[in-house]
mmCIF file of C-alpha atoms in Angstrom:
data_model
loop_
_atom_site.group_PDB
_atom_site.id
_atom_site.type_symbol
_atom_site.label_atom_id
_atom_site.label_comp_id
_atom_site.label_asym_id
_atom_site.label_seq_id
_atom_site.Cartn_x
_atom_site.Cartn_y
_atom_site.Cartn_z
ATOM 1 C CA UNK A 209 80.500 36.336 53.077
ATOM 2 C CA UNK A 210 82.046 38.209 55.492
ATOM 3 C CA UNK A 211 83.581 42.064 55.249
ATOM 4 C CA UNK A 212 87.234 42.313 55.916
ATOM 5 C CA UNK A 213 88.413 44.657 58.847
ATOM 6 C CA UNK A 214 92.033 44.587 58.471
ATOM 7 C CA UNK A 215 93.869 47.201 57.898
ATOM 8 C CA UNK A 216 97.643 48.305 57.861
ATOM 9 C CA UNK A 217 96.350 52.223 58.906
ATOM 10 C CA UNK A 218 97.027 53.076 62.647
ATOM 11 C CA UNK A 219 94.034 50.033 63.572
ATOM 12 C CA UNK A 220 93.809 49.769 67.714
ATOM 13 C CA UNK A 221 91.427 47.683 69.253
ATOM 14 C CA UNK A 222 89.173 48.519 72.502
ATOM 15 C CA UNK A 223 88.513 46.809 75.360
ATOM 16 C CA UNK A 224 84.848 45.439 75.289
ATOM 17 C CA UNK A 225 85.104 47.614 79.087
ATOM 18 C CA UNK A 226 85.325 50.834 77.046
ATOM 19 C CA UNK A 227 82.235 49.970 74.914
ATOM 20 C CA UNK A 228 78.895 52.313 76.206
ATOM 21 C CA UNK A 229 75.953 50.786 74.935
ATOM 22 C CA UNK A 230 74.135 54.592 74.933
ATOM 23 C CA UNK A 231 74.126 56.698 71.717
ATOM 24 C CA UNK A 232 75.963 59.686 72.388
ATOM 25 C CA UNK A 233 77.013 60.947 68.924
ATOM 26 C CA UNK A 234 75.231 64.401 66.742
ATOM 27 C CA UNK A 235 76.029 62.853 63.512
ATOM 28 C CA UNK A 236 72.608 65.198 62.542
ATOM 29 C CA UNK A 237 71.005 68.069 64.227
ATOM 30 C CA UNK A 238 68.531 69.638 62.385
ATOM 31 C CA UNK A 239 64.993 69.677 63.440
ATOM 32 C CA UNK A 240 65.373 66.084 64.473
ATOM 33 C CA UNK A 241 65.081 64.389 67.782
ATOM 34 C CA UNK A 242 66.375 61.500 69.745
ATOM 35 C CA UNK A 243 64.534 57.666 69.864
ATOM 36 C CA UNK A 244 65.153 54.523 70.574
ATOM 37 C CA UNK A 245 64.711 51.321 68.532
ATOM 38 C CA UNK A 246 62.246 50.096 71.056
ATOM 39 C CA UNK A 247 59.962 53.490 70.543
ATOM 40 C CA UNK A 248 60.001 52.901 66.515
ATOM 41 C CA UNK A 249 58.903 49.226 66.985
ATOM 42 C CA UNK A 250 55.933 49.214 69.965
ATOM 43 C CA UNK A 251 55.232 52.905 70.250
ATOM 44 C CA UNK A 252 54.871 53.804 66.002
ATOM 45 C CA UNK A 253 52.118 52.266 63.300
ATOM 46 C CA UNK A 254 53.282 51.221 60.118
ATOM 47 C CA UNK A 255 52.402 53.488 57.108
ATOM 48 C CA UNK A 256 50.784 51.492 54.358
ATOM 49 C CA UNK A 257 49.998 51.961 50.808
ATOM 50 C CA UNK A 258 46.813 53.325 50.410
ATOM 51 C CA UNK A 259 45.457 51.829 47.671
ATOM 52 C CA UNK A 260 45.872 47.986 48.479
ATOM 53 C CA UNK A 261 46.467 48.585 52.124
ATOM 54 C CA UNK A 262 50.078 46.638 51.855
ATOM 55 C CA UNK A 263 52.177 47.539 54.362
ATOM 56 C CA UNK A 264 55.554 49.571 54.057
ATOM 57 C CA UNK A 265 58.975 48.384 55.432
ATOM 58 C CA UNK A 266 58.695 49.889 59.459
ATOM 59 C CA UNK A 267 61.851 52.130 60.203
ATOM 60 C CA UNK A 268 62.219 49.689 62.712
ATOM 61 C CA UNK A 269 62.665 46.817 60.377
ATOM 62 C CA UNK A 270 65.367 48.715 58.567
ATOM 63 C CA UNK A 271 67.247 49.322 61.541
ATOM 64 C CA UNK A 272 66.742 45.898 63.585
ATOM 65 C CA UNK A 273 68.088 44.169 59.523
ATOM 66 C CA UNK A 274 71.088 46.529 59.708
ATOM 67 C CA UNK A 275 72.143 45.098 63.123
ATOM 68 C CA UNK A 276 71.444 41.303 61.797
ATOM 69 C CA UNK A 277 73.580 41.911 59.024
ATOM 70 C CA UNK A 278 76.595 43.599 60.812
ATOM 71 C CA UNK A 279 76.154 40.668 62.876
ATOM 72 C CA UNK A 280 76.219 38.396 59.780
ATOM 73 C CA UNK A 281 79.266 39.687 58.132
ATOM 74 C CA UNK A 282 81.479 40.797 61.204
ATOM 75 C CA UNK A 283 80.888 38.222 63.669
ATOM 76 C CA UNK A 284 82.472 38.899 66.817
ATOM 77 C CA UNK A 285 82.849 43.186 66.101
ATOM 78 C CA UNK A 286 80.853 44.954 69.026
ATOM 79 C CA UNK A 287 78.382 47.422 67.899
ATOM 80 C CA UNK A 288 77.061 50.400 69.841
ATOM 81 C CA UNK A 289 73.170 50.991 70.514
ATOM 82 C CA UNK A 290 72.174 52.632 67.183
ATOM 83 C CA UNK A 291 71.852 56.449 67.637
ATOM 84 C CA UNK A 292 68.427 56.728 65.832
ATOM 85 C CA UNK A 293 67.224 60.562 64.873
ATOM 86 C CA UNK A 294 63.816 61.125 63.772
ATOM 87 C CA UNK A 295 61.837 64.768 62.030
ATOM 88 C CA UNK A 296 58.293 65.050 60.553
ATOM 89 C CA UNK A 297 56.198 63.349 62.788
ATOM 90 C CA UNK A 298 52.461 62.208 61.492
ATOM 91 C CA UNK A 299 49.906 62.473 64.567
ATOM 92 C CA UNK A 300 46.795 60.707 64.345
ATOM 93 C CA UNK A 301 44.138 59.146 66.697
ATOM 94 C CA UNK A 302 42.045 55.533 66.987
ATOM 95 C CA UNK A 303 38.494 55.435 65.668
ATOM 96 C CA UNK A 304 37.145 55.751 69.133
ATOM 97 C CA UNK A 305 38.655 59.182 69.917
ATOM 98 C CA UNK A 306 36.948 61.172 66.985
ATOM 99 C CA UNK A 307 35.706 64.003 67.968
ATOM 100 C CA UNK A 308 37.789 64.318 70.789
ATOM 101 C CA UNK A 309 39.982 67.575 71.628
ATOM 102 C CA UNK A 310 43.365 66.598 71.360
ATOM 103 C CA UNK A 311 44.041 68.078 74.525
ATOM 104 C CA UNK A 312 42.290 65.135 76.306
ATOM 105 C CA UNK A 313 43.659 62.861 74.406
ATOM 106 C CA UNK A 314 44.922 59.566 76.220
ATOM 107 C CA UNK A 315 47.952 58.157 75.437
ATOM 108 C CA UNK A 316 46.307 54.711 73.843
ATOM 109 C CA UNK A 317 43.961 56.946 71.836
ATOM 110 C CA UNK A 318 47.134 58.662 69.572
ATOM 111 C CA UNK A 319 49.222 57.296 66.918
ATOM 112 C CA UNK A 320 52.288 58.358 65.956
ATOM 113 C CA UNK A 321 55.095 57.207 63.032
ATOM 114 C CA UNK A 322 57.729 59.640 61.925
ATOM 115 C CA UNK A 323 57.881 60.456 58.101
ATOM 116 C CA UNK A 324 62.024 59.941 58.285
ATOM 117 C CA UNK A 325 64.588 58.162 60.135
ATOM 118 C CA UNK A 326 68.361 58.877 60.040
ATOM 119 C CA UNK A 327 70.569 55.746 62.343
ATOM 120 C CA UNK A 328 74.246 55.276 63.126
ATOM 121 C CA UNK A 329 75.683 52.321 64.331
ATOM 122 C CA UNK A 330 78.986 52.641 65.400
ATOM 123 C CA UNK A 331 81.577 49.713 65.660
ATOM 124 C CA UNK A 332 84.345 50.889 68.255
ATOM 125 C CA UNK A 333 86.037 47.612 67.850
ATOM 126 C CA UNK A 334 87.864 49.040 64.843
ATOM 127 C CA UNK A 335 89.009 51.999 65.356
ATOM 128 C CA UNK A 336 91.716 54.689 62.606
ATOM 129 C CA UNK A 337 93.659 57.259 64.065
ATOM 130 C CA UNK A 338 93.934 60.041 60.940
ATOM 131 C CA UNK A 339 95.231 63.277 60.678
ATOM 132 C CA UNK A 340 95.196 63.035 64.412
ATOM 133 C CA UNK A 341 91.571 62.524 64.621
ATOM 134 C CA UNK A 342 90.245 59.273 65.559
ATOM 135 C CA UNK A 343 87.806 57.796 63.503
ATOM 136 C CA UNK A 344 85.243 54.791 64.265
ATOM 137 C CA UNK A 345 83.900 52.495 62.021
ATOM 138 C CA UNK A 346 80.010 53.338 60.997
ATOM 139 C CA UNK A 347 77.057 51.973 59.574
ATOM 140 C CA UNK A 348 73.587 53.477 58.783
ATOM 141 C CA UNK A 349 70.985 54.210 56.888
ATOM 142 C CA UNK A 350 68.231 56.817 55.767
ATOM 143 C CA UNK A 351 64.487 55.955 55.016
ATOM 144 C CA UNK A 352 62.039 59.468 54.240
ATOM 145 C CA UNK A 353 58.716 58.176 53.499
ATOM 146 C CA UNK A 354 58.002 61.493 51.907
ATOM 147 C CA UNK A 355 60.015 60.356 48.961
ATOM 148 C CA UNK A 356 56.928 57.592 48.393
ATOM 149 C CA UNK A 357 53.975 57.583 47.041
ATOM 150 C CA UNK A 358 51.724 56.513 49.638
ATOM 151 C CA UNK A 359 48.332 57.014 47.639
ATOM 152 C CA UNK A 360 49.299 54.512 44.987
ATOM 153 C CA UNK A 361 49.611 50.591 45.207
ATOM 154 C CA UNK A 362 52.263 48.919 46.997
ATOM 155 C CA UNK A 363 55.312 49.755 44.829
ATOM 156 C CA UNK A 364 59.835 49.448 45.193
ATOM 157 C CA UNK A 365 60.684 51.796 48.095
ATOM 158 C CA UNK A 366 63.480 53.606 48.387
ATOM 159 C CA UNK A 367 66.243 53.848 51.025
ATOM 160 C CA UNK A 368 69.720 54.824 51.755
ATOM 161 C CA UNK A 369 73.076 52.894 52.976
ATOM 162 C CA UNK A 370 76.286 53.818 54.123
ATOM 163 C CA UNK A 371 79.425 52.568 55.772
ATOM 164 C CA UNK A 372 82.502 55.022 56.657
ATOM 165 C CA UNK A 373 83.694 56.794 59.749
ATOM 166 C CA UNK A 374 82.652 59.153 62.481
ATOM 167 C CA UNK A 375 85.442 61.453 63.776
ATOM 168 C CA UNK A 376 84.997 61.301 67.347
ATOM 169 C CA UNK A 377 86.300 64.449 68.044
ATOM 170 C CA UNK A 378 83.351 66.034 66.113
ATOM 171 C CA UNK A 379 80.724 63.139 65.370
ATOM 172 C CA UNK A 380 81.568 64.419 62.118
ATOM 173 C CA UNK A 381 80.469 61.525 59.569
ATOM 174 C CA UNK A 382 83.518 61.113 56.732
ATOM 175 C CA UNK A 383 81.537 58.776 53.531
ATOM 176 C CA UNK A 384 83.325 57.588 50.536
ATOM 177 C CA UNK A 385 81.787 57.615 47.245
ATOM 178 C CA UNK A 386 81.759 53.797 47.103
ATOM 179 C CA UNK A 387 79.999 53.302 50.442
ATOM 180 C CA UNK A 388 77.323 55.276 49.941
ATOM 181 C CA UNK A 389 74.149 53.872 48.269
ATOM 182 C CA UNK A 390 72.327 57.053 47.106
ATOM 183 C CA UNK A 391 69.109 55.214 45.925
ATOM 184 C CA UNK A 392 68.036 51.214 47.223
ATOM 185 C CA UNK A 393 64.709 50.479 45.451
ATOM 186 C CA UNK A 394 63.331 47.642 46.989
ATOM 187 C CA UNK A 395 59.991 45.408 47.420
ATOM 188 C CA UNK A 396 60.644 43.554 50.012
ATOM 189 C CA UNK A 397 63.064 43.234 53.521
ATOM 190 C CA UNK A 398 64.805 40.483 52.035
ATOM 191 C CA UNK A 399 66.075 42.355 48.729
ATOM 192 C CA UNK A 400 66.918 45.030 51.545
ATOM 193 C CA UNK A 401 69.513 42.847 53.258
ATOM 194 C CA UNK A 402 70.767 41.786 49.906
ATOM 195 C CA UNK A 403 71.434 44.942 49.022
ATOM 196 C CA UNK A 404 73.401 46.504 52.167
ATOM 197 C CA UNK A 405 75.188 43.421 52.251
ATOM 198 C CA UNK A 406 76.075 43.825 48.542
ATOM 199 C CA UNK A 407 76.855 47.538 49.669
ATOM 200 C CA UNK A 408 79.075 46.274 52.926
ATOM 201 C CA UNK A 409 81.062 44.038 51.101
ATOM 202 C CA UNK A 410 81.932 45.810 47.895
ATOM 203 C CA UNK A 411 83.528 48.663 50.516
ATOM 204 C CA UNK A 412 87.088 50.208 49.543
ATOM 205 C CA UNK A 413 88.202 50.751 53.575
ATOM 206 C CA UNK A 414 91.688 50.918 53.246
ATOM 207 C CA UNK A 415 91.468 53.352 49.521
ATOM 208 C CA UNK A 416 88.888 55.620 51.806
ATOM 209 C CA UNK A 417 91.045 55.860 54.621
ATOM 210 C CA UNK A 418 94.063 56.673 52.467
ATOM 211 C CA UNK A 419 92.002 59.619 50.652
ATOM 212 C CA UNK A 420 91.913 61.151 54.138
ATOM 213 C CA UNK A 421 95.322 60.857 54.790
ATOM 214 C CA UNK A 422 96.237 62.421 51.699
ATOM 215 C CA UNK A 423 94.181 65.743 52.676
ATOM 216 C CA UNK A 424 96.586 67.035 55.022
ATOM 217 C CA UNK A 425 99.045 67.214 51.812
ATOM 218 C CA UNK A 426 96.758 70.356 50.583
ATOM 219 C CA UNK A 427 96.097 73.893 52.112
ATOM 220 C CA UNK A 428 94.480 77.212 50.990
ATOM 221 C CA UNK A 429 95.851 80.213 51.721
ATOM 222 C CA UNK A 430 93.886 82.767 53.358
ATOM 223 C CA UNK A 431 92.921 84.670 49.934
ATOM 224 C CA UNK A 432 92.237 81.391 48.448
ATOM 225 C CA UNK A 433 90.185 80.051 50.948
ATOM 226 C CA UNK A 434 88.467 83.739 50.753
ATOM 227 C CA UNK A 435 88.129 82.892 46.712
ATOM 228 C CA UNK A 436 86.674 79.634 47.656
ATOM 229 C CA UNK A 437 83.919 80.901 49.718
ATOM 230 C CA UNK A 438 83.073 84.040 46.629
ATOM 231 C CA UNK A 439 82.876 81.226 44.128
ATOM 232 C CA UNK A 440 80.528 78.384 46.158
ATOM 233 C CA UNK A 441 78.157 82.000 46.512
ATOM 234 C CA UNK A 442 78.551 82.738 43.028
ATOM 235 C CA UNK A 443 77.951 79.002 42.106
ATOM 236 C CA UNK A 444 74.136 78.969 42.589
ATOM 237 C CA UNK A 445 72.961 82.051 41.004
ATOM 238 C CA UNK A 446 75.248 80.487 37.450
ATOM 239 C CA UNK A 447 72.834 80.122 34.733
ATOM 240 C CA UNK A 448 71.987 75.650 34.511
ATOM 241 C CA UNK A 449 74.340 75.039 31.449
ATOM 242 C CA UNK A 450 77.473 76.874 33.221
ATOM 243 C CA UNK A 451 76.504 74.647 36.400
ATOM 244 C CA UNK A 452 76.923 72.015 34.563
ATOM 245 C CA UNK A 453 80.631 72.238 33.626
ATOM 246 C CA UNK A 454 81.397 72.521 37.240
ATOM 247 C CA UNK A 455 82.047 70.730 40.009
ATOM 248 C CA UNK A 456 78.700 70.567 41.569
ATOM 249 C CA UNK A 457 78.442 71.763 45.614
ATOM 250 C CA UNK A 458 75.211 71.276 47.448
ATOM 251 C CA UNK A 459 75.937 72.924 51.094
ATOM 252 C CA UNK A 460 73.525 75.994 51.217
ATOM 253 C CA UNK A 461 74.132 79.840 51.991
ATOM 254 C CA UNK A 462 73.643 79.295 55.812
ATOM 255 C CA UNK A 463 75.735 75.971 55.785
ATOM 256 C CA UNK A 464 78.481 78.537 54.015
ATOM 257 C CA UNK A 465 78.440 80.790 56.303
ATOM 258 C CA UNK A 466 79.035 78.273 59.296
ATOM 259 C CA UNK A 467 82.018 77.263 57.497
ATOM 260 C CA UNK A 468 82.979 81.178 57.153
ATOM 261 C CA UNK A 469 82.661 81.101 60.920
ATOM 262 C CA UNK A 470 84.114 77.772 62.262
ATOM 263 C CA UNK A 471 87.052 78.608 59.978
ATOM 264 C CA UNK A 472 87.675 81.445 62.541
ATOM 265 C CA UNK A 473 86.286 80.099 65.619
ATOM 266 C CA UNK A 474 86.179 76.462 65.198
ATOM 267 C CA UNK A 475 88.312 74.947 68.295
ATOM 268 C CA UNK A 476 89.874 71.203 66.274
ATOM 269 C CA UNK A 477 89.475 72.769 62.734
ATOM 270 C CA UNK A 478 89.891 76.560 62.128
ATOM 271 C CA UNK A 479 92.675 77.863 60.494
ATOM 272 C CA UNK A 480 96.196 78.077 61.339
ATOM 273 C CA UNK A 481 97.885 80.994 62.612
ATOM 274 C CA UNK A 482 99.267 82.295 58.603
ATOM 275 C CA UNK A 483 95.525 82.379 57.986
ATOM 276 C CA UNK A 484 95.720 79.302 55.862
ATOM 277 C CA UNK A 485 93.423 75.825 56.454
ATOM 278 C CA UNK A 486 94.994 72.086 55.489
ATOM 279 C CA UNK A 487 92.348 70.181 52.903
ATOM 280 C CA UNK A 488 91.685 67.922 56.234
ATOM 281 C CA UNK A 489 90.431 70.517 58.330
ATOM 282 C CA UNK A 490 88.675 72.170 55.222
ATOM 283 C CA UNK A 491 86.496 68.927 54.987
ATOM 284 C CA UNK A 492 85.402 68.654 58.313
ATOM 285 C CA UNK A 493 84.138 72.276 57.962
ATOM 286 C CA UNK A 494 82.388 71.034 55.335
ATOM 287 C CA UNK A 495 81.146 68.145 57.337
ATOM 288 C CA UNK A 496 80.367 69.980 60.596
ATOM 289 C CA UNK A 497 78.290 72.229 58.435
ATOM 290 C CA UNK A 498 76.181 69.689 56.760
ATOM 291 C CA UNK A 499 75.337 67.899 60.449
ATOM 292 C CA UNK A 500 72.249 71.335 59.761
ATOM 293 C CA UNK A 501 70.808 69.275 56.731
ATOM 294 C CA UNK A 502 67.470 67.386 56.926
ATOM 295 C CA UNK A 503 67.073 63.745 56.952
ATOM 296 C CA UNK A 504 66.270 63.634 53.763
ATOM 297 C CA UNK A 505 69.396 65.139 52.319
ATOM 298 C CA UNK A 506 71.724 64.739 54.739
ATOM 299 C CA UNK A 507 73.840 61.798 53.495
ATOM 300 C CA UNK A 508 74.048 63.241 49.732
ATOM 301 C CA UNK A 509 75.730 66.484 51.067
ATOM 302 C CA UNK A 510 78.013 64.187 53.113
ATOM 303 C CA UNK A 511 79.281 62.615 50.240
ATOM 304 C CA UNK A 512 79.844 65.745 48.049
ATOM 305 C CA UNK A 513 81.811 67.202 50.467
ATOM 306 C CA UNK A 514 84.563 64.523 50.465
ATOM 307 C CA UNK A 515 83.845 64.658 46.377
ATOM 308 C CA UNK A 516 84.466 68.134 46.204
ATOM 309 C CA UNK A 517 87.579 68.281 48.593
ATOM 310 C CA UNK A 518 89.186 65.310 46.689
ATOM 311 C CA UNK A 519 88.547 67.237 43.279
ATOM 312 C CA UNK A 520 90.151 70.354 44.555
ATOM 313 C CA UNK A 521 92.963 68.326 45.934
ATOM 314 C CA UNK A 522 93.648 66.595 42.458
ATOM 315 C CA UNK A 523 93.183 69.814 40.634
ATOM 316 C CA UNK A 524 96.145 71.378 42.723
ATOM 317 C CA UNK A 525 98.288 68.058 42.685
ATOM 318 C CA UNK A 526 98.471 68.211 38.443
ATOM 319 C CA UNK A 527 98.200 71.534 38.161
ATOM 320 C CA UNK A 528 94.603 71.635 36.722
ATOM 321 C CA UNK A 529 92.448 74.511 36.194
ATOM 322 C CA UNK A 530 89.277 74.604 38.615
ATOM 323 C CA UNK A 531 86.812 77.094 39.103
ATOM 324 C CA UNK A 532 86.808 77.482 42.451
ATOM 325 C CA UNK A 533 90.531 77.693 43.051
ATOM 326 C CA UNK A 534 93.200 80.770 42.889
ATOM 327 C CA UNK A 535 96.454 79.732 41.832
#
């Protein structure tokens, strides 16, 4: 099986010459650094199971699979060097070095694996313009082994998939509903590949990149982007039953107040000069914002603030009562 590029939306190809096989995108920033694939496979140990000793799925596995299958179902597309962003790391030290002060350490005597592991591979073969903005064609993947149990017996681990876009202008990442796999549970590498590829395929490109196009349609005025902002604060301190009946938003206070701020200040998306902001420029607030969210969470915002953003933009389009809107 293969997954279809073509598209009727403003597609342009590049010239394998443009291609730079170096990570260069800040698709997340917070408390994370930069590694290569290399690093996670020679210079990290493998967290195990306690119990039986049986051996997680490396972050390196889950990476090097992604590449096979992009390989598998797109033959031909270039892909970039996946951008690989790690947080949390777990320290330890070989039996030989107990005892030691870790400040003469040697570098054989550590070990080192990092509890989670965001990656992006972009495939600027494909390439949207939208809005203005061009977009490449992404892939990647979240694994947070603080969401196992590592003190049981071997058990299904969990990861997360996506495919979308990454606005260059930003390294903003744009993820549809439908390619976004929220919660893999897995046993083994194999049922891993099944399921991304089950994931890949089932994609809605052309619906998602239609969805964008259709947010430039929508503004807020000033005062309504104003009553926007009151109700997302209001929104968390609503009693759990009220919550409920809403739209849900998961951006937090200081992620709401970057948006306060970039709506001012931002150079590509602020507002426009009457004070108000197109539904386009509104979601890569949104976006920009959630690039402050850990690993572990990151990809869930990312997909409820093109949720969100879509609901508002229905809710005006038929004339529908929502919370967070001033008519």
């Amino acid at each position: 099986m293969e997954l279809v590029l073509n598209s009727s939306i403003n597609e342009h190809l590049v010239d394998e010459n443009e291609i730079i096989n170096k990570p260069s995108s800040s698709f997340i920033e917070a408390n994370t650094e930069i590694v290569s694939l290399e690093h996670l496979e020679k210079d990290c140990i493998i967290p195990v199971f306690s119990k039986d000793n049986e051996s997680t799925i490396s972050h390196f596995q889950f990476v090097d699979k992604c590449q096979q299958i992009i390989q598998k179902l797109l033959p031909g597309v270039l892909q970039k060097t996946p951008d690989i962003r790690v947080s949390h790391v777990v320290k330890g030290r070989i039996p030989s070095a107990i005892g030691k002060p870790a400040k003469d350490l040697e570098e054989h005597e550590k070990t080192i694996y990092y509890e989670r592991c965001a990656f992006i591979i972009d495939l600027p073969s494909t390439k949207q313009i939208v809005n203005g903005n061009e977009l490449t064609l992404s892939i990647g993947g979240v694994r947070a082994y603080n969401q196992e149990n590592l003190y049981s017996k071997k058990s299904m681990e969990k990861f997360k998939v996506f495919i979308g876009f990454k606005n260059k202008v930003c390294t903003n990442l744009c993820i549809s509903t439908d390619g976004f796999s929220n919660e893999i549970r897995i046993s083994s590498i194999h049922e891993l590949e099944d399921k991304m590829i089950e994931l890949f395929s089932n994609y809605k490109r052309d619906n998602h990149l239609k969805m964008m196009e259709r947010m430039i349609e929508h503004k807020l005025s000033e005062t309504q982007f104003a009553h926007l902002i009151g109700k997302f604060r209001m929104f968390t301190h609503l009693d759990k039953h009220t919550q409920k009946s809403i739209f849900p938003i998961s951006l937090n206070d200081s992620q709401i107040n970057n948006i306060v701020k970039d709506y001012y200040q931002c150079p590509n998306f602020s507002r426009s000069h009457d004070g108000s902001i197109s539904f386009w420029n509104l979601y890569n607030l949104f976006t920009e914002a959630n690039k402050s969210s850990y690993i572990d969470n990151n990809l869930e915002r990312n997909v409820n603030a093109y949720e969100l953003i879509n609901n508002l933009g229905k809710s005006i389009q038929n004339n529908i009562p929502n919370w967070f809107l001033h008519y």
